[in-house]
Coordinates of C-alpha atoms in Angstrom, one line a residue:
X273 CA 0.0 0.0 0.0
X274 CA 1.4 3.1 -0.7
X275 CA 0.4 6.2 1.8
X276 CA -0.2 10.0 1.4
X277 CA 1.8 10.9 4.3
X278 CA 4.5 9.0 6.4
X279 CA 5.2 10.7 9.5
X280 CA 8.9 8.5 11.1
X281 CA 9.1 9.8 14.0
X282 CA 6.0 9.5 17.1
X283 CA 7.2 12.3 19.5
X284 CA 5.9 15.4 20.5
X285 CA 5.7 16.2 16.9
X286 CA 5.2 13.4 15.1
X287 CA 2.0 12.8 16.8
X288 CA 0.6 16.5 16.4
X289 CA 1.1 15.6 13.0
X290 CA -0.6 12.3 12.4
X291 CA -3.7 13.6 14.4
X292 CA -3.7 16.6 12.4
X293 CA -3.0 15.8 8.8
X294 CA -5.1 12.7 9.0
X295 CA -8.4 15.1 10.1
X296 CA -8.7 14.6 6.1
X297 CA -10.5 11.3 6.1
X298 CA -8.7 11.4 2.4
X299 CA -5.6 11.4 3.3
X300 CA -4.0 8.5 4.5
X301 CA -1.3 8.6 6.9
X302 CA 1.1 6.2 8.8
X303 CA 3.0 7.3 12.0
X304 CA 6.2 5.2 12.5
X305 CA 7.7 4.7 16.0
X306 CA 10.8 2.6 17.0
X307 CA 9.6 2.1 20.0
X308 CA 6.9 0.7 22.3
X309 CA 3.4 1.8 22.1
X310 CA 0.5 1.9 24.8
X311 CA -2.8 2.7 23.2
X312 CA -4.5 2.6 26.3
X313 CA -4.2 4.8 29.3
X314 CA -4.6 2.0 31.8
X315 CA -1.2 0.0 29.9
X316 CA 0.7 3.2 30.4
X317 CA 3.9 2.2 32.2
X318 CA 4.5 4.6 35.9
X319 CA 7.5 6.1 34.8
X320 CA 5.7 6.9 31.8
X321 CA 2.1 8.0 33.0
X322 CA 3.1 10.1 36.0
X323 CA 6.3 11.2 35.0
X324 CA 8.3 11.8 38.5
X325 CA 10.1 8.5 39.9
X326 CA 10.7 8.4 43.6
X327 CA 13.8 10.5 44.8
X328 CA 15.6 7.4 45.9
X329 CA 15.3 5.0 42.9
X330 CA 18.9 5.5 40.5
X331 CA 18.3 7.3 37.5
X332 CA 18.8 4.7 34.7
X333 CA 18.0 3.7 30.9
X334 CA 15.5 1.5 30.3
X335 CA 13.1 0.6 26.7
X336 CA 12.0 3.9 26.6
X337 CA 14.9 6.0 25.4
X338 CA 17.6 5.8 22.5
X339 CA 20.3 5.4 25.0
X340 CA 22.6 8.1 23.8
X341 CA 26.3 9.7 25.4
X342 CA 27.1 12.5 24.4
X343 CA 29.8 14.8 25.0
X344 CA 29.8 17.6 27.2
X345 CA 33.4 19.0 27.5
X346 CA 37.1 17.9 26.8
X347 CA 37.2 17.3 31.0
X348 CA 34.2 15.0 31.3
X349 CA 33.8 11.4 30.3
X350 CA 30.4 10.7 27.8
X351 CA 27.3 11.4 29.9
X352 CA 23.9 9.7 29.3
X353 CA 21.5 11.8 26.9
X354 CA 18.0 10.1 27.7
X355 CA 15.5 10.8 24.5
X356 CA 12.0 9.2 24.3
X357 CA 12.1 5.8 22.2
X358 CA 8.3 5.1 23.1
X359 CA 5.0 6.4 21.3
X360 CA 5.0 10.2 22.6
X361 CA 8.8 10.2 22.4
X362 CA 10.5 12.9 24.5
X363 CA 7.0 14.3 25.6
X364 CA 6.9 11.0 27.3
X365 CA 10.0 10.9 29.4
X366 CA 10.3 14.8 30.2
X367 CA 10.0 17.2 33.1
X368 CA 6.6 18.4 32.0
X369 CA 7.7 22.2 32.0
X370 CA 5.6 24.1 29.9
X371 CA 7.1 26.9 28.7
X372 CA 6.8 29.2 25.3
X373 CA 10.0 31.1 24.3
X374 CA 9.8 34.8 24.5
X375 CA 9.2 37.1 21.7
X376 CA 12.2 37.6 20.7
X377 CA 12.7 34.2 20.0
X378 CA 10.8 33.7 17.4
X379 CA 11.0 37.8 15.9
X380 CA 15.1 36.4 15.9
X381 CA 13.9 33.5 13.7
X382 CA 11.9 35.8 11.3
X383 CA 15.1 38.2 11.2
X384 CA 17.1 35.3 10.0
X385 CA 14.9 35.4 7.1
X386 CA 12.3 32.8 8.3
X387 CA 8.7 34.7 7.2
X388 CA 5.9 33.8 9.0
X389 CA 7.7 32.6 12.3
X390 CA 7.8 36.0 14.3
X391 CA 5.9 35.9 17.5
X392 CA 2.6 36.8 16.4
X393 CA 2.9 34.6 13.8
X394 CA 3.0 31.7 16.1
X395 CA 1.0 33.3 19.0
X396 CA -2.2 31.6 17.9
X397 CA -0.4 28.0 17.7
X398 CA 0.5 28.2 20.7
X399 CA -3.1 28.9 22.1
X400 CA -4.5 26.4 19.5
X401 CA -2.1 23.4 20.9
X402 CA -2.9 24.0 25.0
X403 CA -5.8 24.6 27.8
X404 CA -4.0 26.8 30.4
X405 CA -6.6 26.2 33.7
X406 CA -5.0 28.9 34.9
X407 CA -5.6 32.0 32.1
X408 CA -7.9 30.6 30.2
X409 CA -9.6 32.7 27.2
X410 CA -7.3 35.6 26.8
X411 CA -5.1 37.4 24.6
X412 CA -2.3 34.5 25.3
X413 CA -3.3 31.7 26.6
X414 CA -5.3 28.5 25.3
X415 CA -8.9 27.3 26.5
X416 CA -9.7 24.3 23.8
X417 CA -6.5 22.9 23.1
X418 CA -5.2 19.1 23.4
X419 CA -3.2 19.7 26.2
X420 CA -3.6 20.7 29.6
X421 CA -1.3 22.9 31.5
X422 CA -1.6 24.7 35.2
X423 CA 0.6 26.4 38.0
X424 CA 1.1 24.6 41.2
X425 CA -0.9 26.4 43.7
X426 CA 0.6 28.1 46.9
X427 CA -0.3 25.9 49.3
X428 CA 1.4 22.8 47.3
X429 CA 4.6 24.3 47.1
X430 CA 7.0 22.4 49.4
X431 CA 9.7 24.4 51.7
X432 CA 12.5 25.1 49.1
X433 CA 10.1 26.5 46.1
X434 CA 9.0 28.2 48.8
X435 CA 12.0 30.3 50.0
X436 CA 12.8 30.8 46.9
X437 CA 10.1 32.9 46.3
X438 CA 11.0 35.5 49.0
X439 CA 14.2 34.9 49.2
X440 CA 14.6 36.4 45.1
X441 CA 11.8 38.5 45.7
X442 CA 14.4 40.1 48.6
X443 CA 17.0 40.0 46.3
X444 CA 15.4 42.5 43.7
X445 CA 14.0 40.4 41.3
X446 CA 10.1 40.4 40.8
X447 CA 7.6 38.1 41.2
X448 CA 6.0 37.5 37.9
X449 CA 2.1 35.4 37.9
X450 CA 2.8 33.6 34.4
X451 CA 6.2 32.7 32.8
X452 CA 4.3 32.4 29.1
X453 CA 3.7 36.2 29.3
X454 CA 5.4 37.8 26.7
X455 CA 6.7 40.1 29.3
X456 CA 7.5 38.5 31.9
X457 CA 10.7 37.8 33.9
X458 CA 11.4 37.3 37.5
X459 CA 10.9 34.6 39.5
X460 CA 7.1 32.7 39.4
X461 CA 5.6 29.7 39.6
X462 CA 6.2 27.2 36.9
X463 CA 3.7 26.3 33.9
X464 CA 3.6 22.1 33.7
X465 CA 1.9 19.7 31.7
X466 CA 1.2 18.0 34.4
X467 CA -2.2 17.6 35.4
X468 CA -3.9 15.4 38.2
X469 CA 0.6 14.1 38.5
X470 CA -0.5 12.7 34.8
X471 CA 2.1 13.7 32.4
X472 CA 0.2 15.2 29.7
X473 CA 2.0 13.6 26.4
X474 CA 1.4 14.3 22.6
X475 CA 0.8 10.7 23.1
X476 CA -2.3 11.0 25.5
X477 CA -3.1 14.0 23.9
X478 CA -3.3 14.3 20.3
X479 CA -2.2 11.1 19.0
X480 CA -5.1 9.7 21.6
X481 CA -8.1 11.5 20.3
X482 CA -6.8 10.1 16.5
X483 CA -6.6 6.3 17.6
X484 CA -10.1 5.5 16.0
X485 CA -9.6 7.0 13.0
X486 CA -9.9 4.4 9.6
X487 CA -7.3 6.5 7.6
X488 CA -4.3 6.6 10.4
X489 CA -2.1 3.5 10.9
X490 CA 0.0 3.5 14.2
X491 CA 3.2 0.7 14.1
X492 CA 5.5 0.6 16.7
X493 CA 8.4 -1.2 17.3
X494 CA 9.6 0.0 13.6
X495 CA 12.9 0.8 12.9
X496 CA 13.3 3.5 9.9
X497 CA 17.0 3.0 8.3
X498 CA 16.6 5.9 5.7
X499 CA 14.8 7.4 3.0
X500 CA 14.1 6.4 -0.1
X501 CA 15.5 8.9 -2.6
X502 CA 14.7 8.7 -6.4
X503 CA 15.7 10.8 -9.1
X504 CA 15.7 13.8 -6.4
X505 CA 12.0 12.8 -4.8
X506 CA 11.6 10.8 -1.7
X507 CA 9.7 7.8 -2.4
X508 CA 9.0 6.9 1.4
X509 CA 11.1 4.8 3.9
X510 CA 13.4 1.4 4.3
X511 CA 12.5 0.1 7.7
X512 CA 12.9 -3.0 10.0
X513 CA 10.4 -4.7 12.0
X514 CA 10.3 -8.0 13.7
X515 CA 13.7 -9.0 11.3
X516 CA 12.6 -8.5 8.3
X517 CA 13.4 -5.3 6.1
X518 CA 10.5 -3.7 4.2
X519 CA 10.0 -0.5 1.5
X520 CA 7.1 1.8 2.5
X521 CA 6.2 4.3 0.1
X522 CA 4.4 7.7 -0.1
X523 CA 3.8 10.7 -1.6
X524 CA 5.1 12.9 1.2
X525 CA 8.0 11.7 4.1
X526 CA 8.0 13.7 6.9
X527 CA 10.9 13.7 9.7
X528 CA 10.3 13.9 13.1
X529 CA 12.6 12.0 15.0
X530 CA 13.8 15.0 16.6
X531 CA 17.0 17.0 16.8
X532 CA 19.4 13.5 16.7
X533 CA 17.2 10.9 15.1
X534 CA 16.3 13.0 12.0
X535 CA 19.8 14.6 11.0
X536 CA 21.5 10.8 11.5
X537 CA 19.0 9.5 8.8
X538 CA 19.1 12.2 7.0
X539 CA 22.9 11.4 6.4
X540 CA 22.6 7.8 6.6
X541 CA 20.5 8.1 3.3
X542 CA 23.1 10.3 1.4
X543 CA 21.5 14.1 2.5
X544 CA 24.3 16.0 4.0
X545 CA 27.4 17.2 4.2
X546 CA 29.5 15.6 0.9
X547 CA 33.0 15.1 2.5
X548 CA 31.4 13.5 5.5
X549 CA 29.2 11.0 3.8
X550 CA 32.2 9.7 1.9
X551 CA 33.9 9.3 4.7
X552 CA 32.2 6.6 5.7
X553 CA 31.3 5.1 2.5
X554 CA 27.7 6.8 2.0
X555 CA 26.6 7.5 -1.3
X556 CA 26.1 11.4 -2.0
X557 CA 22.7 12.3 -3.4
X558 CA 22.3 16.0 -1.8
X559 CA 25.4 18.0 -0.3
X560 CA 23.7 19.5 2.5
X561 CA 26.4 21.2 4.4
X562 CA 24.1 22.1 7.3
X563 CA 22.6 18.7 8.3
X564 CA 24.0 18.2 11.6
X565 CA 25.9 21.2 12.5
X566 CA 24.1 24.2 14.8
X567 CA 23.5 21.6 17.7
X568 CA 21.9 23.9 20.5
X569 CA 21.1 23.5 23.5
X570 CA 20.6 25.0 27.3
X571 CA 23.7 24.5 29.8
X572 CA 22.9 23.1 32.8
X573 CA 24.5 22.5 36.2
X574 CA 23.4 21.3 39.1
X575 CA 24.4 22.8 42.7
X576 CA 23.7 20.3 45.1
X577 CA 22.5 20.8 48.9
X578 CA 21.5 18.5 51.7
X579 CA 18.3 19.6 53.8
X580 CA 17.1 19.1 56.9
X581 CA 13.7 20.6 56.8
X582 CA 10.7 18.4 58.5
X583 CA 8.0 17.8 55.5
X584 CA 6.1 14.9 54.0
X585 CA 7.5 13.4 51.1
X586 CA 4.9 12.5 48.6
X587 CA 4.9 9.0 46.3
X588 CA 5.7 11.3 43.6
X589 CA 7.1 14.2 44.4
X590 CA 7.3 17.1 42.0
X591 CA 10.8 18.0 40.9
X592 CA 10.0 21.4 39.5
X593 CA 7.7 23.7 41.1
X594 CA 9.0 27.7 40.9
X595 CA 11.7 29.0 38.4
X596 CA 13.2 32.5 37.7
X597 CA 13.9 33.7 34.7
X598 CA 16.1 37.0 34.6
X599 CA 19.0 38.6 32.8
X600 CA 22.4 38.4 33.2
X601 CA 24.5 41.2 33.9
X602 CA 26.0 42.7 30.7
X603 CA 24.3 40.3 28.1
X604 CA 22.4 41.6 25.8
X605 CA 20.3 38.5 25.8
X606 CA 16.8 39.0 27.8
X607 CA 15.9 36.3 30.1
X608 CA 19.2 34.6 29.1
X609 CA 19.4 32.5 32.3
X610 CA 16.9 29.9 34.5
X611 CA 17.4 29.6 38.1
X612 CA 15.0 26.9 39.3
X613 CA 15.1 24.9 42.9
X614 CA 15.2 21.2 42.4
X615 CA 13.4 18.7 44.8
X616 CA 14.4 15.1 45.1
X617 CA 15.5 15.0 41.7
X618 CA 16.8 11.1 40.9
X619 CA 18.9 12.3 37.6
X620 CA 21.1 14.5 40.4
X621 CA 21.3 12.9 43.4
X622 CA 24.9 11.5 44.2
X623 CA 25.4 7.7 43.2
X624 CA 26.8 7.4 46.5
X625 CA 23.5 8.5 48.2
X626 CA 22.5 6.9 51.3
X627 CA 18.3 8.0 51.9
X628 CA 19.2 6.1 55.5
X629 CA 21.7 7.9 56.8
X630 CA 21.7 11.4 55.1
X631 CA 19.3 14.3 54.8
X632 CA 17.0 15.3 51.9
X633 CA 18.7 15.6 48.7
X634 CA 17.8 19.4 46.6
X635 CA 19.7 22.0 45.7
X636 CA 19.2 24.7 42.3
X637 CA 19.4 24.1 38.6
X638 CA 21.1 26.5 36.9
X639 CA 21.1 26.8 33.2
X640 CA 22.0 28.9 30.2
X641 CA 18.8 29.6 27.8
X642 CA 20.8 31.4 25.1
X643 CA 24.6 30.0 24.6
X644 CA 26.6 31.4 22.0
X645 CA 28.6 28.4 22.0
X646 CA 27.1 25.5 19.6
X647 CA 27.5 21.7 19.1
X648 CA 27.5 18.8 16.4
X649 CA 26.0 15.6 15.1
X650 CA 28.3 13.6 12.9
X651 CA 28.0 9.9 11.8
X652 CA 30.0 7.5 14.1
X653 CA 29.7 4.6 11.2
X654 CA 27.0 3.7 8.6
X655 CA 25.1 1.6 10.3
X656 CA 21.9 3.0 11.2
X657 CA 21.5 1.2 14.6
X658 CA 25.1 3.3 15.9
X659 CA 24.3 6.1 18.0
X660 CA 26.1 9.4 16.3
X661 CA 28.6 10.9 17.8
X662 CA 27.0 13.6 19.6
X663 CA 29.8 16.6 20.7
X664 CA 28.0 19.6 22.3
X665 CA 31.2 21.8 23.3
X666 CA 29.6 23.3 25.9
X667 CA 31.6 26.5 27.7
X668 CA 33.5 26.5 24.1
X669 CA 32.8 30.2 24.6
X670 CA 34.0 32.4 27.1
X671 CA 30.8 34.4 27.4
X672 CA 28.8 31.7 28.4
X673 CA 31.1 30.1 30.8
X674 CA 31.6 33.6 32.4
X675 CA 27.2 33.9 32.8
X676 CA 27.1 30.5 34.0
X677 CA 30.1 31.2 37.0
X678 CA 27.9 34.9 38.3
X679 CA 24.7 32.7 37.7
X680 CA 26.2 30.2 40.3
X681 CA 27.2 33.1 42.5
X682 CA 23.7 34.3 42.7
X683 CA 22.2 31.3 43.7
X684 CA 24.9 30.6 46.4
X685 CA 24.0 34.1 47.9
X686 CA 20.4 33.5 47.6
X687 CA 20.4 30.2 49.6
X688 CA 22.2 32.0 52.3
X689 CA 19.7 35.1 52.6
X690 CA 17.3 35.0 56.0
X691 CA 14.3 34.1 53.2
X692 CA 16.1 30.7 52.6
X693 CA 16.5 29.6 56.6
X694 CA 12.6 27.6 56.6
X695 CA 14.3 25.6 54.0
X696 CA 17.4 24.4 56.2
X697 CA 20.1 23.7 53.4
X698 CA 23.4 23.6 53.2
X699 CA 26.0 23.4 50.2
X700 CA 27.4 20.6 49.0
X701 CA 28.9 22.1 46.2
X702 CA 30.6 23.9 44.8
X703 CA 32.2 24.9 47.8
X704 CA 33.5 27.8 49.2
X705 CA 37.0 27.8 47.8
X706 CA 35.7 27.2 44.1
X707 CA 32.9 29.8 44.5
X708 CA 36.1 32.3 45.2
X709 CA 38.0 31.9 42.5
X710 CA 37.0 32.2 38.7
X711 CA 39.6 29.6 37.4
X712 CA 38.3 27.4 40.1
X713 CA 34.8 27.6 39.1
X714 CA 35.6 27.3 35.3
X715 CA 37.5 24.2 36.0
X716 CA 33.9 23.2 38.3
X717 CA 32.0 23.8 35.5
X718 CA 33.9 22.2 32.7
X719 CA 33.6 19.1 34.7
X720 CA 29.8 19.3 35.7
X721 CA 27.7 20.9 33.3
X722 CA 25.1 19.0 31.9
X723 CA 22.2 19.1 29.0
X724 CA 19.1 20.3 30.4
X725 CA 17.2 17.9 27.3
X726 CA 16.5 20.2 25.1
X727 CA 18.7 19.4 22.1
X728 CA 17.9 21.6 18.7
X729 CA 18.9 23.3 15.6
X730 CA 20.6 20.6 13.7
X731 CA 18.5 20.3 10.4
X732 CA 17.3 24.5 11.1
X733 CA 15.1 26.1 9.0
X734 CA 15.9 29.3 6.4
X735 CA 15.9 30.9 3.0
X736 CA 17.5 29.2 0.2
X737 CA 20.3 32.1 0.4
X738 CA 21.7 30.8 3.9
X739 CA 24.0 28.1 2.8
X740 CA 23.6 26.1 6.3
X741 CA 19.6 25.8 6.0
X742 CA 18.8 22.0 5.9
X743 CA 14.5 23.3 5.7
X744 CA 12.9 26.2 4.2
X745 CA 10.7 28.4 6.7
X746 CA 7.6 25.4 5.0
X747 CA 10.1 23.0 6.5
X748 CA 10.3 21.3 3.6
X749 CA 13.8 19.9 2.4
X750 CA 15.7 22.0 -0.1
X751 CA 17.6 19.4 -1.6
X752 CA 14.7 16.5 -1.7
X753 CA 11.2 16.9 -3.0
X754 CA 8.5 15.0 -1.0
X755 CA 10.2 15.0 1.8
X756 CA 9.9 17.7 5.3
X757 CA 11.5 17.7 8.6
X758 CA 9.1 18.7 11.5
X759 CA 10.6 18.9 15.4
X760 CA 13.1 20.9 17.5
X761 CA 16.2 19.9 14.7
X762 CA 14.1 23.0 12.8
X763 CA 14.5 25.4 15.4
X764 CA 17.4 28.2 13.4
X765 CA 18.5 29.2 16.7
X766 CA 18.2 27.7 20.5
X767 CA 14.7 29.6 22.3
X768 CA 15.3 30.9 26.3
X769 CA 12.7 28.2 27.3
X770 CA 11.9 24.5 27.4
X771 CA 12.0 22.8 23.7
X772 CA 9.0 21.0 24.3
X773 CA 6.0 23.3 23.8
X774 CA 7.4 25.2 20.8
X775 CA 8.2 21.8 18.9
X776 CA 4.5 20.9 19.6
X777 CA 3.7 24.6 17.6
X778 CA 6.1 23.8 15.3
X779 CA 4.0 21.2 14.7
X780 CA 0.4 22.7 14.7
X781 CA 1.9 25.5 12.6
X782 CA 3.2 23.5 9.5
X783 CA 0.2 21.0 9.6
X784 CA -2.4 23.8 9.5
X785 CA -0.2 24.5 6.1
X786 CA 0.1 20.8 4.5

């Protein structure tokens, strides 16, 4: 059978896209997922339908993600990059923040010569793809969409979010009622996906209100080697499933394996750039110098404190409750860093921890929304089932190392303000003596700085005059006909907010257009 649309790729763009484009009952389409599917809500794993694991259990990989290392810097040894292998994809396995990126964002993208992708441009998507219970029915928020978002209220706030309210507040910075405001900044409660501790997914979302529909085809457990290329056109997909190799055709291919998955087979079927495919034996059908190159991402590091503080710790505690979102000094960025306090986090609690003998693991996230420094994908061997080689670089530039070290400063001060005593913490680290001294810090950093998940920018979109564009602002491949790449790899430059929200407009934006 041949199809009208192959979507490869079911992650929080990939199934925006199937439930949208197959809202034609003549149009048939096929979503293609490597990895396990639940089409029930009751046959939804834990760690998949409510999203937080207890603080105690070791953070570990398991048959929902790819698996990936990755590089961080020259000083660290490969660290583990979890992205969703599961039906849902990353939306499935993530922290549930909910946040848009601000204006500028996306007026940047439309500066770069993307038209149609400045903010109020994609202001309605983003109120068409979400129901804020919070704001619902104005200017900028959602009321009907697919997926429901909210604020944690006051009196659910446990004692660190809690001090960190007043204790930045007392610092200078303001409190600010909604993050997604275009104008906001300051310190506020954070915007989550997370409703009733269900993990709102495109998954249980979108693809979920599709399911029944005659003209959409869901397979999981397929793996998609590359694209079919003829004579310029993409003629569909080679996959495996179950052992066997099979050729499924269609009149468009769409990407959507997301910022690692869709570059890799984009070069594993002969799209990218020329002296790199030959390397490794890959015939050349496009020289695209672009694929891969322009990985972005936020810098993260983790500051970690023990705490002695009396509360009840709930089943499934809530890692993320309150963020602040402000400017560094000297940048010209706005909103260019996120200072957030983490609670019972499994992903940063010491291997070594003892829940027995020790206080409360917590501490603060810190991480850079708008690096200057940027990344690469590049083909570790021909064989489609090799991870690539994934080498972010990050601190590669001075500037950002230097935010990131007055960042940490800020939230060492912080902690130690009256406002923070209810929360009884104390430092682990960094400590005193690296806090004091800048090439101390840097050498701190270089050796614990982290992804915060939100890879992008590898297969970015813009005009046909911009020799690194992989997309055109349709997000349609320059160098192929029939064939589109749709999720964060699209993103021209790296937003000051979570990934997750503006791939799902991404999404809702180029569908409304197909």
């Amino acid at each position: 059978m041949k199809y009208d649309v192959i979507v490869v790729g079911a992650g929080s763009a990939g199934c925006v896209l199937a439930s949208r484009l197959s809202e034609d009952r003549n149009r048939s389409v096929l979503l293609l997922e490597a990895g396990p599917d639940y089409p029930s809500f009751e046959w939804l794993p834990d760690d998949i339908k409510y999203g937080v694991r207890a603080w105690y259990e070791s953070y570990n990989v398991d048959d929902h993600t790819w698996g990936y290392k990755a590089l961080a810097t020259p000083m660290q040894q490969p660290f583990d990059l979890p992205r969703g292998k599961v039906v849902g994809g990353s939306s499935a396995i993530n922290g549930q923040v909910w946040f848009r990126g601000i204006p500028e964002d996306y007026d940047e993208w439309e500066a770069m010569g993307n038209e149609g992708w400045g903010y109020l441009d994609v202001l309605p998507y983003f109120r068409k793809i979400e129901t804020d219970l919070d704001f619902p029915g104005d200017d900028f928020h959602g009321s009907d969409g697919p997926i429901p978002v909210r604020r944690y209220r006051e009196d659910e706030l446990m004692a660190s979010p809690k001090a960190f309210i007043d204790a930045c507040q007392a610092a200078g910075y303001p409190f600010t009622h909604d993050h997604n405001h275009p104008e906001s900044t300051g310190v506020g409660h954070l915007v989550l996906n997370r409703v009733n501790e269900i993990r709102m997914s495109t998954a249980v979302t979108y693809l979920q209100m599709a399911r029944d529909r005659m003209n959409l085809t869901v397979r999981s457990g397929v793996f998609a080697n590359r694209v079919l290329i003829e004579n310029g056109a993409a003629r569909g997909v080679e996959v495996e499933s179950g052992g066997e190799i099979y050729r499924l055709e269609a009149d468009l291919t769409i990407l959507s394996g997301g910022a690692i998955n869709s570059p890799q087979m984009l070069m594993l079927s002969g799209v990218g750039p020329a002296e790199h495919l030959r390397e490794h034996g890959i015939p050349v059908i496009a020289d695209v110098p672009g694929v891969g190159q322009n990985l972005r991402d936020h810098i993260a590091v983790f500051m970690s404190y023990e705490s002695n503080v009396d509360e009840p710790i709930p089943d499934r505690p809530p890692p993320l409750q309150i963020g602040m979102r402000y400017t560094t000094p000297n940048s010209p960025f706005r909103n260019d860093m996120h200072m957030r306090p983490i609670s019972i986090r499994t992903e940063h609690v010491p291997i070594d921890f003892d829940p027995t003998i020790r206080a409360s693991p917590t501490g603060f996230s810190i991480a850079l929304q708008k690096a200057v420094g940027k990344g690469e994908l590049r083909l570790a061997t021909p064989d489609p089932h090799d991870q690539p080689i994934l080498d972010y670089r990050y601190l590669s530039e001075p500037f950002d190392a230097e935010r990131l070290r007055g960042a940490v400063r800020l939230a060492a001060e912080i902690s130690e303000l009256p406002e923070y005593a209810p929360a009884k913490m104390r430092r682990l680290t960094p400590t005193d003596d690296q806090l004091a001294d800048d090439e101390a810090l840097n050498k701190w950093l270089q050796e614990y700085v982290r992804t915060q998940h939100h890879s992008s920018g590898t297969c970015k979109m813009g005009p046909n005059s911009d020799a690194m564009a992989v997309v055109s602002p349709r997000c349609e491949m320059y160098a192929v006909d029939g064939l589109m790449v749709v999720d964060a790899s699209v993103m021209p430059d790296v937003i000051r907010a979570n990934t997750n929200a503006t791939t799902i407009m991404i999404a809702e934006k180029i569908a409304s257009g197909i």
